Coordinates of C-alpha atoms in Angstrom, one line a residue:
M1457 CA 0.0 0.0 0.0
S1458 CA 1.1 3.6 -0.6
R1459 CA 2.5 5.6 2.2
R1460 CA 2.2 8.9 0.5
S1461 CA 0.6 11.7 2.5
I1462 CA -1.6 14.6 1.6
D1463 CA -0.7 18.2 2.4
P1464 CA -2.5 18.7 5.8
A1465 CA -2.2 22.5 5.8
R1466 CA -3.6 22.9 2.4
L1467 CA -6.6 20.6 3.1
L1468 CA -7.4 22.3 6.5
R1469 CA -7.0 25.7 5.0
R1470 CA -9.5 25.0 2.2
I1471 CA -12.0 23.5 4.6
S1472 CA -11.8 26.6 6.7
T1473 CA -12.0 28.9 3.7
L1474 CA -15.0 27.2 2.2
G1475 CA -16.6 27.2 5.7
E1476 CA -16.7 31.0 5.7
I1477 CA -18.3 31.3 2.3
G1478 CA -22.1 31.7 2.5
R1479 CA -22.5 33.2 5.9
D1480 CA -25.6 35.2 6.4
A1481 CA -26.1 38.5 8.4
E1482 CA -26.4 36.4 11.6
G1483 CA -23.2 34.5 10.9
R1484 CA -25.0 31.3 10.0
L1485 CA -23.6 29.1 7.2
V1486 CA -26.3 28.8 4.6
R1487 CA -25.4 27.6 1.1
L1488 CA -28.6 26.3 -0.3
A1489 CA -28.5 24.6 -3.7
A1490 CA -28.2 27.0 -6.6
S1491 CA -28.4 30.1 -4.4
D1492 CA -26.2 33.2 -4.6
S1493 CA -24.2 31.9 -1.6
E1494 CA -23.7 28.5 -3.1
K1495 CA -22.5 30.2 -6.3
L1496 CA -19.7 31.7 -4.3
G1497 CA -18.8 28.3 -2.9
R1498 CA -18.9 26.8 -6.4
D1499 CA -16.8 29.6 -7.8
Q1500 CA -14.1 29.0 -5.1
F1501 CA -14.1 25.2 -5.8
V1502 CA -13.7 25.7 -9.5
A1503 CA -10.9 28.2 -8.9
W1504 CA -9.1 25.5 -6.8
L1505 CA -9.7 22.9 -9.6
E1506 CA -8.1 25.2 -12.1
E1507 CA -5.3 26.0 -9.8
A1508 CA -4.6 22.3 -9.6
G1509 CA -4.5 22.0 -13.4
L1510 CA -7.7 19.9 -13.7
E1511 CA -10.1 20.0 -16.5
V1512 CA -13.4 21.5 -15.3
A1513 CA -16.7 20.0 -16.5
V1514 CA -20.3 20.9 -15.5
D1515 CA -23.3 18.9 -16.5
H1516 CA -26.9 20.0 -17.1
I1517 CA -27.9 19.5 -13.5
G1518 CA -25.0 21.6 -12.2
N1519 CA -22.7 18.8 -11.0
I1520 CA -19.1 20.0 -11.1
F1521 CA -16.2 17.7 -12.0
G1522 CA -12.5 18.2 -11.8
I1523 CA -10.9 15.7 -14.2
W1524 CA -7.3 14.5 -14.2
N1525 CA -6.8 12.3 -17.3
G1526 CA -3.3 11.2 -16.4
A1527 CA -1.9 8.4 -18.6
G1528 CA -5.1 6.4 -18.9
G1529 CA -7.4 9.0 -20.4
E1530 CA -9.5 6.5 -22.3
E1531 CA -10.3 4.3 -19.3
K1532 CA -13.3 4.7 -17.0
P1533 CA -12.4 7.1 -14.2
I1534 CA -12.0 6.6 -10.5
M1535 CA -14.5 9.2 -9.0
I1536 CA -14.3 10.7 -5.5
G1537 CA -16.3 13.5 -4.0
S1538 CA -19.5 14.5 -2.2
H1539 CA -21.3 17.9 -2.2
I1540 CA -20.9 21.5 -1.1
D1541 CA -24.5 22.7 -0.6
T1542 CA -25.6 22.9 3.1
V1543 CA -28.6 23.0 5.3
I1544 CA -29.6 26.2 7.1
N1545 CA -27.2 27.0 9.9
A1546 CA -24.8 24.3 8.9
G1547 CA -21.4 23.0 10.1
I1548 CA -18.4 23.2 7.8
Y1549 CA -17.6 19.5 7.3
D1550 CA -20.7 17.7 6.0
G1551 CA -20.1 17.0 2.3
C1552 CA -17.4 19.7 1.9
Y1553 CA -14.8 17.5 3.6
G1554 CA -15.2 14.8 1.0
V1555 CA -15.0 17.2 -1.9
L1556 CA -12.0 19.0 -0.7
A1557 CA -10.2 15.8 0.4
G1558 CA -10.9 14.4 -3.1
L1559 CA -9.2 17.4 -4.6
E1560 CA -6.3 17.2 -2.2
V1561 CA -5.8 13.5 -3.1
I1562 CA -5.6 14.3 -6.8
Q1563 CA -3.3 17.3 -6.2
T1564 CA -1.0 15.2 -4.0
L1565 CA -0.7 12.5 -6.6
K1566 CA -0.1 15.1 -9.4
D1567 CA 2.6 16.8 -7.3
E1568 CA 4.4 13.5 -6.7
G1569 CA 4.4 12.5 -10.3
F1570 CA 2.1 9.6 -9.8
E1571 CA 1.0 7.9 -13.1
P1572 CA -2.6 6.7 -12.8
S1573 CA -3.8 3.9 -15.0
R1574 CA -7.1 5.7 -15.5
P1575 CA -8.5 9.2 -15.0
I1576 CA -9.2 10.4 -11.5
V1577 CA -12.1 12.7 -11.0
V1578 CA -13.4 14.8 -8.1
A1579 CA -17.1 15.5 -8.1
A1580 CA -19.3 18.1 -6.3
F1581 CA -22.9 16.9 -6.7
T1582 CA -25.8 19.4 -6.9
N1583 CA -28.5 19.6 -4.1
E1584 CA -27.5 16.7 -1.9
E1585 CA -29.2 18.3 1.1
G1586 CA -32.6 18.8 -0.6
V1587 CA -33.4 21.9 1.5
R1588 CA -34.4 24.3 -1.3
Y1589 CA -35.4 21.6 -3.9
A1590 CA -36.7 18.1 -3.3
P1591 CA -35.7 15.3 -3.4
D1592 CA -32.3 15.3 -1.7
M1593 CA -29.3 13.7 -3.4
M1594 CA -30.7 15.1 -6.6
G1595 CA -27.6 15.7 -8.6
S1596 CA -26.2 12.2 -8.1
L1597 CA -29.7 10.7 -8.6
V1598 CA -29.9 12.4 -12.0
Y1599 CA -26.3 11.5 -12.8
S1600 CA -27.0 7.8 -12.2
G1601 CA -30.2 7.8 -14.3
G1602 CA -32.7 7.6 -11.5
L1603 CA -34.4 10.9 -12.3
D1604 CA -34.9 12.6 -15.6
V1605 CA -32.8 15.7 -15.9
A1606 CA -35.6 17.7 -17.6
A1607 CA -38.0 16.9 -14.7
A1608 CA -35.3 17.7 -12.2
L1609 CA -34.7 21.1 -13.7
K1610 CA -38.4 22.0 -13.5
T1611 CA -38.4 21.3 -9.7
L1612 CA -40.1 24.1 -7.8
G1613 CA -38.2 25.3 -4.8
T1614 CA -39.5 26.3 -1.4
D1615 CA -39.0 29.9 -2.5
G1616 CA -41.0 29.5 -5.7
T1617 CA -38.0 29.3 -8.0
L1618 CA -37.2 26.7 -10.6
L1619 CA -33.9 24.8 -10.2
G1620 CA -33.1 25.1 -13.9
D1621 CA -33.6 28.8 -13.9
E1622 CA -31.5 29.3 -10.8
L1623 CA -28.6 27.1 -12.2
A1624 CA -28.6 29.2 -15.3
R1625 CA -28.8 32.5 -13.3
I1626 CA -25.7 31.6 -11.2
G1627 CA -23.8 30.3 -14.3
Y1628 CA -23.9 26.5 -13.5
A1629 CA -26.3 25.2 -16.2
G1630 CA -23.6 23.0 -17.7
T1631 CA -23.1 21.6 -21.2
H1632 CA -22.5 18.0 -20.4
A1633 CA -25.2 15.3 -20.3
P1634 CA -25.5 13.8 -16.8
G1635 CA -23.7 10.4 -16.8
F1636 CA -21.2 11.5 -19.5
M1637 CA -18.5 9.6 -17.5
T1638 CA -19.3 6.1 -16.1
P1639 CA -17.0 5.6 -13.1
H1640 CA -14.8 2.6 -12.7
A1641 CA -15.4 3.1 -9.0
Y1642 CA -16.7 5.7 -6.6
V1643 CA -15.4 6.5 -3.1
E1644 CA -16.9 9.1 -0.8
L1645 CA -15.2 10.3 2.3
H1646 CA -17.5 11.8 5.0
I1647 CA -17.8 12.6 8.6
E1648 CA -19.8 9.9 10.3
Q1649 CA -22.7 12.3 11.4
G1650 CA -23.2 9.8 14.3
P1651 CA -21.6 8.8 17.6
V1652 CA -20.4 5.2 16.9
L1653 CA -16.7 5.8 16.0
E1654 CA -16.1 8.3 18.8
R1655 CA -17.9 6.1 21.3
E1656 CA -15.8 3.0 20.3
G1657 CA -12.5 5.0 20.1
L1658 CA -12.0 4.2 16.4
S1659 CA -10.4 6.3 13.7
V1660 CA -12.0 4.9 10.5
G1661 CA -15.3 3.4 9.4
A1662 CA -15.4 1.2 6.3
V1663 CA -19.0 1.7 5.3
E1664 CA -20.4 -1.5 3.8
N1665 CA -24.0 -0.6 3.5
L1666 CA -26.5 2.2 3.8
Q1667 CA -30.0 2.1 5.3
G1668 CA -33.1 2.0 3.2
I1669 CA -35.3 5.1 3.7
S1670 CA -39.1 5.4 3.7
W1671 CA -40.7 8.8 4.0
Q1672 CA -44.4 9.3 4.3
R1673 CA -46.8 12.1 5.1
V1674 CA -49.7 11.1 7.3
T1675 CA -52.9 13.2 7.5
I1676 CA -55.5 12.5 10.2
D1677 CA -58.9 14.2 10.0
G1678 CA -61.2 14.5 13.0
D1679 CA -63.6 17.3 14.3
A1680 CA -62.7 20.6 15.8
N1681 CA -64.7 21.3 18.9
H1682 CA -64.5 23.1 22.2
A1683 CA -61.7 21.9 24.5
G1684 CA -63.7 22.5 27.7
T1685 CA -67.2 21.3 26.8
T1686 CA -66.6 18.2 24.7
P1687 CA -66.3 15.0 26.7
I1688 CA -63.3 12.9 26.0
S1689 CA -65.6 10.0 24.9
M1690 CA -67.2 12.1 22.3
R1691 CA -64.1 13.5 20.6
R1692 CA -62.7 12.8 17.2
D1693 CA -59.3 14.2 18.2
A1694 CA -56.8 14.3 15.4
G1695 CA -54.1 15.5 17.7
Y1696 CA -54.5 12.5 20.1
A1697 CA -54.5 10.1 17.2
A1698 CA -51.3 11.6 15.9
A1699 CA -49.8 11.1 19.4
R1700 CA -50.8 7.5 19.3
V1701 CA -48.9 7.0 16.1
I1702 CA -45.8 8.6 17.4
A1703 CA -45.9 6.4 20.5
F1704 CA -46.5 3.3 18.4
L1705 CA -43.5 4.0 16.2
R1706 CA -41.2 4.7 19.2
D1707 CA -42.4 1.7 21.2
R1708 CA -42.1 -0.7 18.2
A1709 CA -38.5 0.5 17.4
K1710 CA -37.4 0.3 21.1
S1711 CA -38.8 -3.2 21.5
S1712 CA -37.1 -4.5 18.4
N1713 CA -33.7 -6.2 18.4
T1714 CA -33.1 -4.8 14.9
P1715 CA -31.4 -1.5 13.8
T1716 CA -34.8 -0.1 12.7
V1717 CA -35.3 3.5 13.5
A1718 CA -38.5 5.6 13.2
T1719 CA -38.9 9.4 13.5
V1720 CA -41.8 11.9 13.3
G1721 CA -39.9 15.0 12.3
C1722 CA -42.7 17.4 11.2
I1723 CA -46.1 17.9 12.7
A1724 CA -48.9 20.5 12.4
F1725 CA -52.4 20.8 13.9
E1726 CA -55.4 22.6 12.6
P1727 CA -56.8 25.0 13.7
N1728 CA -53.8 25.1 16.0
A1729 CA -55.5 26.8 18.9
I1730 CA -55.0 26.2 22.6
N1731 CA -58.7 25.7 23.4
V1732 CA -59.8 23.8 20.3
I1733 CA -59.6 20.1 19.7
P1734 CA -57.5 19.6 16.5
S1735 CA -59.6 18.8 13.5
R1736 CA -56.5 17.8 11.4
A1737 CA -53.0 16.5 12.2
T1738 CA -50.4 16.3 9.4
F1739 CA -47.0 14.8 10.1
T1740 CA -44.1 13.0 8.5
V1741 CA -42.8 9.5 9.2
D1742 CA -39.2 8.6 8.5
L1743 CA -38.5 4.8 8.7
R1744 CA -35.0 3.4 8.1
D1745 CA -33.5 -0.1 8.1
P1746 CA -30.5 -1.6 6.3
D1747 CA -32.6 -4.7 5.4
E1748 CA -35.2 -4.3 2.7
D1749 CA -37.5 -7.0 4.0
R1750 CA -37.5 -5.5 7.5
L1751 CA -38.2 -2.0 6.1
K1752 CA -41.2 -3.4 4.3
E1753 CA -42.3 -5.0 7.5
E1754 CA -42.2 -1.7 9.3
E1755 CA -44.2 0.0 6.5
A1756 CA -46.8 -2.7 6.7
A1757 CA -47.0 -2.5 10.5
L1758 CA -47.5 1.3 10.3
A1759 CA -50.2 0.8 7.7
A1760 CA -52.0 -1.8 9.8
F1761 CA -51.8 0.4 12.9
L1762 CA -53.3 3.4 11.0
E1763 CA -56.2 1.3 9.8
L1764 CA -56.9 0.1 13.4
L1765 CA -56.5 3.6 14.8
S1766 CA -58.9 5.0 12.2
A1767 CA -61.6 2.6 13.4
E1768 CA -60.9 3.1 17.1
E1769 CA -60.8 6.9 17.1
K1770 CA -63.3 7.3 14.3
V1771 CA -61.0 9.6 12.4
G1772 CA -60.0 9.6 8.7
I1773 CA -56.4 8.7 7.9
S1774 CA -54.5 8.9 4.7
A1775 CA -50.8 8.3 4.0
E1776 CA -48.8 9.7 1.1
R1777 CA -45.4 8.4 0.1
L1778 CA -42.8 11.2 -0.2
A1779 CA -39.6 9.2 -0.9
R1780 CA -38.5 5.6 -0.9
F1781 CA -34.9 4.3 -1.3
E1782 CA -34.0 0.7 -0.9
P1783 CA -31.0 -0.2 1.2
V1784 CA -27.6 -0.2 -0.6
K1785 CA -24.8 -2.7 -0.2
F1786 CA -21.5 -1.2 -1.1
D1787 CA -18.8 -3.0 -3.1
S1788 CA -17.0 -5.6 -0.9
A1789 CA -13.6 -5.2 -2.7
I1790 CA -13.5 -1.5 -2.0
V1791 CA -14.6 -2.0 1.6
R1792 CA -11.7 -4.4 2.0
L1793 CA -9.4 -1.9 0.5
I1794 CA -10.5 0.7 3.0
E1795 CA -9.9 -1.7 5.8
A1796 CA -6.4 -2.6 4.5
A1797 CA -5.5 1.1 4.1
A1798 CA -6.5 1.8 7.7
G1799 CA -4.5 -1.2 8.9
D1800 CA -1.5 -0.2 6.9
R1801 CA -1.5 3.1 8.7
G1802 CA -2.1 1.6 12.1
L1803 CA -5.6 3.0 12.4
A1804 CA -8.4 1.2 14.2
C1805 CA -11.3 0.5 11.8
R1806 CA -14.6 -1.2 11.8
R1807 CA -17.3 -2.0 9.2
M1808 CA -20.4 0.0 9.6
T1809 CA -23.8 1.0 8.2
S1810 CA -24.6 4.6 7.2
G1811 CA -27.8 5.8 8.8
A1812 CA -27.9 8.9 6.6
G1813 CA -28.3 9.2 2.8
H1814 CA -25.4 10.1 0.7
D1815 CA -24.5 10.6 -3.0
A1816 CA -22.6 7.3 -2.9
Q1817 CA -25.9 5.4 -2.7
M1818 CA -27.0 6.9 -6.0
I1819 CA -23.7 6.4 -7.8
A1820 CA -23.7 2.8 -6.5
R1821 CA -26.5 2.2 -9.2
I1822 CA -23.9 2.6 -11.9
A1823 CA -20.5 1.8 -10.4
P1824 CA -18.8 -0.1 -7.6
S1825 CA -18.9 2.3 -4.6
A1826 CA -18.2 2.6 -0.9
M1827 CA -17.7 5.2 1.8
I1828 CA -15.1 6.1 4.4
F1829 CA -16.2 7.6 7.7
V1830 CA -14.2 9.6 10.2
P1831 CA -15.5 10.4 13.7
S1832 CA -17.9 13.2 14.5
R1833 CA -17.7 14.7 18.0
S1834 CA -20.9 13.6 19.9
G1835 CA -22.4 12.6 16.6
I1836 CA -23.5 16.1 15.9
S1837 CA -24.2 17.2 12.3
H1838 CA -26.3 19.7 10.4
N1839 CA -25.4 22.1 13.2
P1840 CA -22.7 24.7 13.7
K1841 CA -21.4 22.5 16.5
E1842 CA -20.4 19.8 14.0
F1843 CA -16.8 19.0 14.6
T1844 CA -14.1 16.5 13.6
T1845 CA -10.5 16.9 14.8
D1846 CA -7.7 17.9 12.4
V1847 CA -6.1 14.6 13.2
D1848 CA -9.1 12.6 12.1
L1849 CA -9.6 14.8 9.0
I1850 CA -6.0 14.2 7.9
A1851 CA -6.2 10.5 8.6
G1852 CA -9.4 10.1 6.6
A1853 CA -7.8 12.0 3.6
N1854 CA -4.8 9.8 3.7
I1855 CA -7.0 6.6 3.8
L1856 CA -8.8 8.0 0.7
L1857 CA -5.4 8.6 -0.9
D1858 CA -4.4 5.0 -0.3
V1859 CA -7.7 3.7 -1.6
V1860 CA -7.5 5.7 -4.8
C1861 CA -3.9 4.5 -5.3
G1862 CA -5.1 0.9 -4.9
L1863 CA -7.9 1.4 -7.3
A1864 CA -5.7 3.2 -9.8
T1865 CA -3.0 0.4 -9.7
G1866 CA -5.3 -2.6 -9.3
E1867 CA -3.8 -3.4 -5.9
L1868 CA -6.9 -4.8 -4.3
P1869 CA -6.9 -7.1 -1.3
E1870 CA -8.4 -10.6 -1.6

């Protein structure tokens, strides 16, 4: 395995610089997809690509690629990367670390005169977070053929804008068709966004699979009535029915010996008055499990409970599917390569499941893929308190460097 090393100061400086781009008047980091603030981040990333001597390509959905053809320009490329759009009031590492570490790996190899057997490409995918435009992971989904690019460009944002119009406005409606390069392999380096590695005192996670995700919106219709004069036995209380669903999901997940998780993240009552029984409750349900059969079981259990609840509480209930992604199993050879790279550098490593969605799950549709995790302090992410130590950031980038070298030279562990 290679014992090359990235330039730590260059990587950390770029992470810090990008982390200051897109601050609002309150000092919050807000780089929503295709916004003015994200344009500034994109412009900086492209400037760094050009500084590194890479060919810059942008596709129709705004995905940005820095391409190093090397000696094997006709071969399928090794692709590394992530995203640079953020949530509202974000931390500086989510997504950005993987993109900038990918650039650092290429620049290190170029500086050292490495001769890759195939092109190496760093990618920054559009709208991974899905805050302004839905669905999330849109750029990689379009790139892998899972969503028509014309339909994606017509997506209406939360602010009434169209994604295609905004990409054109900020200068990132590219000329390449999505999928113009089919990767030989894809590797994404990311902070864990969870507490497992820190809790177990480990430096590296070799991500072997990614949870399936089921998103639904549930609407419960009852009757609004006076909170003081209507006996409990005579109520059709949509709020109470919603509470029963939340408790059901929590109790079912806690009593299971599986990794299933369930979350109600959004909820709204109508008429939303302190002294009125809710006539309507609308809420979201997020179900996740790394096994497709178990995920289906959880969906079926929820559907059966909603039917029972409707009869018991005499309320109307409907459920709308918002998104559905099957679990992803990453490429076992790349996972072994990550483990071998960690071991070669004397770093403690474990195989693990990703509980969050990532661009890697989309690119896995068209190429062997895997992910590398480094620890997140207290598991915090999507929050300005998001933090990973410099030591772990550097270690993860060096693991990525070794993995890319292994993929570029064919040095794969058995």
